[in-house]
């Protein structure tokens, strides 16, 4: 199943796809608009995705988690290929009505991946993440969006701080040229790969993050801040 952002669609924030067999599957979450563009190999990755920095993360889940995930993702699927002899539950998930967005504003859901634990969030995303992991966080999101939010202190007194520049192999990436969406905790053990920008226009739209509790993973983006 493939879904992506659709211009003008207030629910279309998630972008990604899943590939699975009857026992497990891979979920790819990313920040590249209109990717996948089409399933055909010659138009799979859009040319616009090569201009700015992006994030991609693949996570493997047991099959029985995907239907639950889909109810929370609310992904607007534009293409899928499901064999007739595949699980009926997956075919139903691709066609059924999804939850009302008003039911998801402050909803969180904890999933277990094959390799470990992953957190899934909806709402005012980075403030919710900071409060959940009980840590200040540094956040990188697209810098050209109107209504971009500044640094913020949550009700629980955790700070959400915008990253102003990333250095990778002596090259500097500013938010105006970095479309990636992620945050790391000051405690150094959480990394969250997300799909939402820090902008008021996105606070009430479906979206979320995959959060990894691993010091090794968290150290990689921290080194570039």
PDB file of C-alpha atoms in Angstrom:
ATOM      1  CA  UNK A   1       0.000   0.000   0.000  1.00  0.00           C
ATOM      2  CA  UNK A   2       1.285   3.460  -0.937  1.00  0.00           C
ATOM      3  CA  UNK A   3       0.141   6.814   0.443  1.00  0.00           C
ATOM      4  CA  UNK A   4       1.486  10.334   0.129  1.00  0.00           C
ATOM      5  CA  UNK A   5       0.785  13.985   0.822  1.00  0.00           C
ATOM      6  CA  UNK A   6      -1.932  15.520  -1.351  1.00  0.00           C
ATOM      7  CA  UNK A   7      -2.012  19.299  -1.828  1.00  0.00           C
ATOM      8  CA  UNK A   8      -5.092  20.854  -0.230  1.00  0.00           C
ATOM      9  CA  UNK A   9      -6.097  17.710   1.657  1.00  0.00           C
ATOM     10  CA  UNK A  10      -6.271  18.582   5.388  1.00  0.00           C
ATOM     11  CA  UNK A  11      -5.808  14.937   6.326  1.00  0.00           C
ATOM     12  CA  UNK A  12      -2.910  14.205   3.979  1.00  0.00           C
ATOM     13  CA  UNK A  13       0.235  14.555   6.035  1.00  0.00           C
ATOM     14  CA  UNK A  14       1.680  11.070   6.184  1.00  0.00           C
ATOM     15  CA  UNK A  15       3.844   9.908   3.287  1.00  0.00           C
ATOM     16  CA  UNK A  16       5.103   6.380   2.910  1.00  0.00           C
ATOM     17  CA  UNK A  17       4.393   2.815   2.007  1.00  0.00           C
ATOM     18  CA  UNK A  18       4.316  -0.684   3.427  1.00  0.00           C
ATOM     19  CA  UNK A  19       5.465  -3.968   1.915  1.00  0.00           C
ATOM     20  CA  UNK A  20       4.547  -7.244   3.556  1.00  0.00           C
ATOM     21  CA  UNK A  21       4.038 -10.969   3.335  1.00  0.00           C
ATOM     22  CA  UNK A  22       1.635 -12.968   5.491  1.00  0.00           C
ATOM     23  CA  UNK A  23       3.821 -12.913   8.614  1.00  0.00           C
ATOM     24  CA  UNK A  24       5.628  -9.544   8.701  1.00  0.00           C
ATOM     25  CA  UNK A  25       6.116  -6.307   6.813  1.00  0.00           C
ATOM     26  CA  UNK A  26       8.244  -3.198   6.364  1.00  0.00           C
ATOM     27  CA  UNK A  27       6.913   0.307   6.948  1.00  0.00           C
ATOM     28  CA  UNK A  28       8.835   3.151   5.300  1.00  0.00           C
ATOM     29  CA  UNK A  29       8.150   6.580   6.812  1.00  0.00           C
ATOM     30  CA  UNK A  30       9.722   9.580   5.076  1.00  0.00           C
ATOM     31  CA  UNK A  31       9.539  13.345   4.495  1.00  0.00           C
ATOM     32  CA  UNK A  32       9.673  13.546   0.674  1.00  0.00           C
ATOM     33  CA  UNK A  33       6.542  15.104  -0.919  1.00  0.00           C
ATOM     34  CA  UNK A  34       4.837  13.073  -3.692  1.00  0.00           C
ATOM     35  CA  UNK A  35       7.042  10.033  -3.113  1.00  0.00           C
ATOM     36  CA  UNK A  36       6.329   7.437  -4.358  1.00  0.00           C
ATOM     37  CA  UNK A  37       5.063   9.353  -7.371  1.00  0.00           C
ATOM     38  CA  UNK A  38       4.003   6.229  -9.238  1.00  0.00           C
ATOM     39  CA  UNK A  39       4.726   2.556  -8.845  1.00  0.00           C
ATOM     40  CA  UNK A  40       6.555   2.429 -12.206  1.00  0.00           C
ATOM     41  CA  UNK A  41      10.342   2.387 -11.782  1.00  0.00           C
ATOM     42  CA  UNK A  42      10.978   5.282 -14.196  1.00  0.00           C
ATOM     43  CA  UNK A  43       8.839   7.692 -12.149  1.00  0.00           C
ATOM     44  CA  UNK A  44       9.108   6.208  -8.664  1.00  0.00           C
ATOM     45  CA  UNK A  45      11.186   8.984  -7.044  1.00  0.00           C
ATOM     46  CA  UNK A  46      10.229  12.617  -7.864  1.00  0.00           C
ATOM     47  CA  UNK A  47      12.923  14.974  -9.156  1.00  0.00           C
ATOM     48  CA  UNK A  48      11.839  17.525  -6.524  1.00  0.00           C
ATOM     49  CA  UNK A  49      12.983  15.136  -3.796  1.00  0.00           C
ATOM     50  CA  UNK A  50      16.624  15.567  -4.769  1.00  0.00           C
ATOM     51  CA  UNK A  51      16.847  19.282  -3.903  1.00  0.00           C
ATOM     52  CA  UNK A  52      16.533  19.401  -0.104  1.00  0.00           C
ATOM     53  CA  UNK A  53      17.512  17.229   2.835  1.00  0.00           C
ATOM     54  CA  UNK A  54      15.037  14.430   3.640  1.00  0.00           C
ATOM     55  CA  UNK A  55      14.602  11.641   6.182  1.00  0.00           C
ATOM     56  CA  UNK A  56      13.731   7.981   5.626  1.00  0.00           C
ATOM     57  CA  UNK A  57      13.271   5.197   8.148  1.00  0.00           C
ATOM     58  CA  UNK A  58      12.275   1.550   7.659  1.00  0.00           C
ATOM     59  CA  UNK A  59      10.860  -0.509  10.533  1.00  0.00           C
ATOM     60  CA  UNK A  60       9.854  -4.173  10.444  1.00  0.00           C
ATOM     61  CA  UNK A  61       6.656  -5.191  12.242  1.00  0.00           C
ATOM     62  CA  UNK A  62       4.811  -8.486  12.653  1.00  0.00           C
ATOM     63  CA  UNK A  63       1.831  -8.619  10.319  1.00  0.00           C
ATOM     64  CA  UNK A  64      -0.867  -8.397  13.002  1.00  0.00           C
ATOM     65  CA  UNK A  65       0.273  -4.867  13.941  1.00  0.00           C
ATOM     66  CA  UNK A  66      -0.403  -3.293  10.565  1.00  0.00           C
ATOM     67  CA  UNK A  67      -4.172  -3.067  10.787  1.00  0.00           C
ATOM     68  CA  UNK A  68      -3.891  -1.303  14.167  1.00  0.00           C
ATOM     69  CA  UNK A  69      -1.264   1.039  12.741  1.00  0.00           C
ATOM     70  CA  UNK A  70      -3.434   1.924   9.777  1.00  0.00           C
ATOM     71  CA  UNK A  71      -6.340   2.995  11.986  1.00  0.00           C
ATOM     72  CA  UNK A  72      -4.059   5.596  13.590  1.00  0.00           C
ATOM     73  CA  UNK A  73      -2.108   6.642  10.512  1.00  0.00           C
ATOM     74  CA  UNK A  74      -5.314   7.503   8.577  1.00  0.00           C
ATOM     75  CA  UNK A  75      -3.247   7.254   5.412  1.00  0.00           C
ATOM     76  CA  UNK A  76      -4.980   8.356   2.168  1.00  0.00           C
ATOM     77  CA  UNK A  77      -3.977   5.375   0.020  1.00  0.00           C
ATOM     78  CA  UNK A  78      -3.640   6.160  -3.673  1.00  0.00           C
ATOM     79  CA  UNK A  79      -2.324   2.815  -4.875  1.00  0.00           C
ATOM     80  CA  UNK A  80      -2.098  -0.737  -3.611  1.00  0.00           C
ATOM     81  CA  UNK A  81      -1.636  -4.272  -4.843  1.00  0.00           C
ATOM     82  CA  UNK A  82      -3.116  -6.963  -2.613  1.00  0.00           C
ATOM     83  CA  UNK A  83      -3.412 -10.520  -3.996  1.00  0.00           C
ATOM     84  CA  UNK A  84      -6.864 -12.080  -3.743  1.00  0.00           C
ATOM     85  CA  UNK A  85      -5.549 -14.867  -1.511  1.00  0.00           C
ATOM     86  CA  UNK A  86      -3.973 -12.430   0.972  1.00  0.00           C
ATOM     87  CA  UNK A  87      -5.357 -11.656   4.440  1.00  0.00           C
ATOM     88  CA  UNK A  88      -8.896 -10.268   4.186  1.00  0.00           C
ATOM     89  CA  UNK A  89      -8.112  -7.891   7.060  1.00  0.00           C
ATOM     90  CA  UNK A  90      -5.557  -6.070   4.909  1.00  0.00           C
ATOM     91  CA  UNK A  91      -7.977  -5.752   2.014  1.00  0.00           C
ATOM     92  CA  UNK A  92     -10.578  -4.367   4.419  1.00  0.00           C
ATOM     93  CA  UNK A  93      -8.076  -1.885   5.879  1.00  0.00           C
ATOM     94  CA  UNK A  94      -7.346  -0.522   2.400  1.00  0.00           C
ATOM     95  CA  UNK A  95     -11.038   0.229   1.800  1.00  0.00           C
ATOM     96  CA  UNK A  96     -12.717   0.903   5.136  1.00  0.00           C
ATOM     97  CA  UNK A  97     -13.624   4.290   6.626  1.00  0.00           C
ATOM     98  CA  UNK A  98     -10.953   5.675   8.936  1.00  0.00           C
ATOM     99  CA  UNK A  99     -11.242   7.349  12.315  1.00  0.00           C
ATOM    100  CA  UNK A 100     -12.512  10.905  12.634  1.00  0.00           C
ATOM    101  CA  UNK A 101      -9.518  13.310  12.852  1.00  0.00           C
ATOM    102  CA  UNK A 102     -11.095  14.961  15.914  1.00  0.00           C
ATOM    103  CA  UNK A 103     -10.638  11.662  17.762  1.00  0.00           C
ATOM    104  CA  UNK A 104      -6.882  11.705  17.169  1.00  0.00           C
ATOM    105  CA  UNK A 105      -5.707  15.105  18.385  1.00  0.00           C
ATOM    106  CA  UNK A 106      -4.251  13.889  21.672  1.00  0.00           C
ATOM    107  CA  UNK A 107      -4.013  10.201  20.910  1.00  0.00           C
ATOM    108  CA  UNK A 108      -0.905   8.116  21.404  1.00  0.00           C
ATOM    109  CA  UNK A 109      -0.365   4.479  20.548  1.00  0.00           C
ATOM    110  CA  UNK A 110       2.511   2.226  21.536  1.00  0.00           C
ATOM    111  CA  UNK A 111       3.632  -0.405  19.035  1.00  0.00           C
ATOM    112  CA  UNK A 112       6.136  -3.209  19.326  1.00  0.00           C
ATOM    113  CA  UNK A 113       8.385  -3.681  16.319  1.00  0.00           C
ATOM    114  CA  UNK A 114      10.222  -6.922  15.618  1.00  0.00           C
ATOM    115  CA  UNK A 115      13.463  -5.334  16.801  1.00  0.00           C
ATOM    116  CA  UNK A 116      12.166  -3.407  19.812  1.00  0.00           C
ATOM    117  CA  UNK A 117       9.855  -0.639  20.964  1.00  0.00           C
ATOM    118  CA  UNK A 118       8.475   2.201  18.861  1.00  0.00           C
ATOM    119  CA  UNK A 119       6.301   5.102  19.942  1.00  0.00           C
ATOM    120  CA  UNK A 120       3.537   6.506  17.723  1.00  0.00           C
ATOM    121  CA  UNK A 121       2.084   9.959  18.340  1.00  0.00           C
ATOM    122  CA  UNK A 122      -0.594  12.385  17.170  1.00  0.00           C
ATOM    123  CA  UNK A 123      -1.300  16.037  18.043  1.00  0.00           C
ATOM    124  CA  UNK A 124       1.072  18.892  18.843  1.00  0.00           C
ATOM    125  CA  UNK A 125       3.772  16.456  17.967  1.00  0.00           C
ATOM    126  CA  UNK A 126       7.111  17.656  19.346  1.00  0.00           C
ATOM    127  CA  UNK A 127       5.642  19.005  22.589  1.00  0.00           C
ATOM    128  CA  UNK A 128       3.860  15.676  23.029  1.00  0.00           C
ATOM    129  CA  UNK A 129       7.112  13.821  22.405  1.00  0.00           C
ATOM    130  CA  UNK A 130       9.044  15.962  24.911  1.00  0.00           C
ATOM    131  CA  UNK A 131       6.413  15.382  27.599  1.00  0.00           C
ATOM    132  CA  UNK A 132       6.236  11.650  26.870  1.00  0.00           C
ATOM    133  CA  UNK A 133       9.972  10.954  26.991  1.00  0.00           C
ATOM    134  CA  UNK A 134      10.432  13.502  29.812  1.00  0.00           C
ATOM    135  CA  UNK A 135      13.275  15.371  28.160  1.00  0.00           C
ATOM    136  CA  UNK A 136      14.075  18.579  26.325  1.00  0.00           C
ATOM    137  CA  UNK A 137      14.278  17.965  22.573  1.00  0.00           C
ATOM    138  CA  UNK A 138      16.058  19.543  19.608  1.00  0.00           C
ATOM    139  CA  UNK A 139      13.801  19.595  16.542  1.00  0.00           C
ATOM    140  CA  UNK A 140      14.616  19.843  12.841  1.00  0.00           C
ATOM    141  CA  UNK A 141      11.705  20.597  10.470  1.00  0.00           C
ATOM    142  CA  UNK A 142      11.138  22.480   7.219  1.00  0.00           C
ATOM    143  CA  UNK A 143      12.093  26.133   7.667  1.00  0.00           C
ATOM    144  CA  UNK A 144      10.121  27.776   4.848  1.00  0.00           C
ATOM    145  CA  UNK A 145       6.626  27.109   6.140  1.00  0.00           C
ATOM    146  CA  UNK A 146       4.510  30.073   7.222  1.00  0.00           C
ATOM    147  CA  UNK A 147       3.560  30.146  10.885  1.00  0.00           C
ATOM    148  CA  UNK A 148       6.726  28.317  11.886  1.00  0.00           C
ATOM    149  CA  UNK A 149       6.760  27.838  15.656  1.00  0.00           C
ATOM    150  CA  UNK A 150       9.588  29.148  17.793  1.00  0.00           C
ATOM    151  CA  UNK A 151      11.228  27.541  20.799  1.00  0.00           C
ATOM    152  CA  UNK A 152       8.662  26.387  23.325  1.00  0.00           C
ATOM    153  CA  UNK A 153       8.389  25.283  26.949  1.00  0.00           C
ATOM    154  CA  UNK A 154       5.695  22.686  27.623  1.00  0.00           C
ATOM    155  CA  UNK A 155       3.363  22.680  30.603  1.00  0.00           C
ATOM    156  CA  UNK A 156       5.670  20.087  32.136  1.00  0.00           C
ATOM    157  CA  UNK A 157       8.611  22.473  31.644  1.00  0.00           C
ATOM    158  CA  UNK A 158      10.359  20.522  28.892  1.00  0.00           C
ATOM    159  CA  UNK A 159      11.905  22.673  26.178  1.00  0.00           C
ATOM    160  CA  UNK A 160      11.274  22.173  22.460  1.00  0.00           C
ATOM    161  CA  UNK A 161      14.172  23.863  20.644  1.00  0.00           C
ATOM    162  CA  UNK A 162      14.486  24.450  16.899  1.00  0.00           C
ATOM    163  CA  UNK A 163      17.706  23.301  15.236  1.00  0.00           C
ATOM    164  CA  UNK A 164      19.158  26.229  13.277  1.00  0.00           C
ATOM    165  CA  UNK A 165      21.856  24.408  11.337  1.00  0.00           C
ATOM    166  CA  UNK A 166      23.163  20.876  10.724  1.00  0.00           C
ATOM    167  CA  UNK A 167      26.775  20.107   9.797  1.00  0.00           C
ATOM    168  CA  UNK A 168      27.408  16.883   7.846  1.00  0.00           C
ATOM    169  CA  UNK A 169      30.837  16.193   6.343  1.00  0.00           C
ATOM    170  CA  UNK A 170      31.715  19.916   6.518  1.00  0.00           C
ATOM    171  CA  UNK A 171      28.510  20.865   4.685  1.00  0.00           C
ATOM    172  CA  UNK A 172      25.976  23.080   6.446  1.00  0.00           C
ATOM    173  CA  UNK A 173      22.243  22.455   6.122  1.00  0.00           C
ATOM    174  CA  UNK A 174      19.887  25.208   7.274  1.00  0.00           C
ATOM    175  CA  UNK A 175      16.151  24.558   7.827  1.00  0.00           C
ATOM    176  CA  UNK A 176      15.356  26.486   4.632  1.00  0.00           C
ATOM    177  CA  UNK A 177      17.129  23.742   2.646  1.00  0.00           C
ATOM    178  CA  UNK A 178      16.366  20.770   4.890  1.00  0.00           C
ATOM    179  CA  UNK A 179      12.945  19.179   4.501  1.00  0.00           C
ATOM    180  CA  UNK A 180      13.711  16.424   7.021  1.00  0.00           C
ATOM    181  CA  UNK A 181      11.611  16.140  10.180  1.00  0.00           C
ATOM    182  CA  UNK A 182      13.099  14.669  13.333  1.00  0.00           C
ATOM    183  CA  UNK A 183      14.031  15.372  16.930  1.00  0.00           C
ATOM    184  CA  UNK A 184      16.540  14.093  19.484  1.00  0.00           C
ATOM    185  CA  UNK A 185      16.368  14.223  23.256  1.00  0.00           C
ATOM    186  CA  UNK A 186      18.848  16.149  25.374  1.00  0.00           C
ATOM    187  CA  UNK A 187      19.168  13.018  27.477  1.00  0.00           C
ATOM    188  CA  UNK A 188      20.826  11.436  24.447  1.00  0.00           C
ATOM    189  CA  UNK A 189      18.794   8.233  24.212  1.00  0.00           C
ATOM    190  CA  UNK A 190      15.750   9.084  22.048  1.00  0.00           C
ATOM    191  CA  UNK A 191      15.523   9.776  18.307  1.00  0.00           C
ATOM    192  CA  UNK A 192      12.182  10.435  16.603  1.00  0.00           C
ATOM    193  CA  UNK A 193      11.765  10.434  12.814  1.00  0.00           C
ATOM    194  CA  UNK A 194       8.585  12.344  12.001  1.00  0.00           C
ATOM    195  CA  UNK A 195       6.510  13.792   9.191  1.00  0.00           C
ATOM    196  CA  UNK A 196       5.164  17.021  10.732  1.00  0.00           C
ATOM    197  CA  UNK A 197       6.646  20.514  10.642  1.00  0.00           C
ATOM    198  CA  UNK A 198       6.702  22.890  13.592  1.00  0.00           C
ATOM    199  CA  UNK A 199       3.925  25.089  12.235  1.00  0.00           C
ATOM    200  CA  UNK A 200       0.521  25.918  13.721  1.00  0.00           C
ATOM    201  CA  UNK A 201      -1.235  24.901  10.502  1.00  0.00           C
ATOM    202  CA  UNK A 202      -0.141  21.300  11.085  1.00  0.00           C
ATOM    203  CA  UNK A 203      -0.992  20.906  14.767  1.00  0.00           C
ATOM    204  CA  UNK A 204      -4.506  19.573  14.088  1.00  0.00           C
ATOM    205  CA  UNK A 205      -3.594  17.380  11.117  1.00  0.00           C
ATOM    206  CA  UNK A 206      -2.929  13.644  11.329  1.00  0.00           C
ATOM    207  CA  UNK A 207       0.721  12.755  11.519  1.00  0.00           C
ATOM    208  CA  UNK A 208       3.238  11.245  13.853  1.00  0.00           C
ATOM    209  CA  UNK A 209       6.694   9.927  14.541  1.00  0.00           C
ATOM    210  CA  UNK A 210       8.588   6.715  15.000  1.00  0.00           C
ATOM    211  CA  UNK A 211      10.694   7.076  18.147  1.00  0.00           C
ATOM    212  CA  UNK A 212      13.699   4.881  18.879  1.00  0.00           C
ATOM    213  CA  UNK A 213      15.113   4.482  22.379  1.00  0.00           C
ATOM    214  CA  UNK A 214      18.762   3.861  21.507  1.00  0.00           C
ATOM    215  CA  UNK A 215      21.811   5.922  22.451  1.00  0.00           C
ATOM    216  CA  UNK A 216      23.726   4.888  19.337  1.00  0.00           C
ATOM    217  CA  UNK A 217      20.970   6.112  17.028  1.00  0.00           C
ATOM    218  CA  UNK A 218      20.537   9.349  18.984  1.00  0.00           C
ATOM    219  CA  UNK A 219      24.244  10.178  18.862  1.00  0.00           C
ATOM    220  CA  UNK A 220      24.316  10.450  15.052  1.00  0.00           C
ATOM    221  CA  UNK A 221      22.116  13.553  14.605  1.00  0.00           C
ATOM    222  CA  UNK A 222      23.411  15.117  17.838  1.00  0.00           C
ATOM    223  CA  UNK A 223      26.937  15.195  16.402  1.00  0.00           C
ATOM    224  CA  UNK A 224      25.762  17.443  13.572  1.00  0.00           C
ATOM    225  CA  UNK A 225      23.871  20.017  15.647  1.00  0.00           C
TER     226      UNK A 225
END
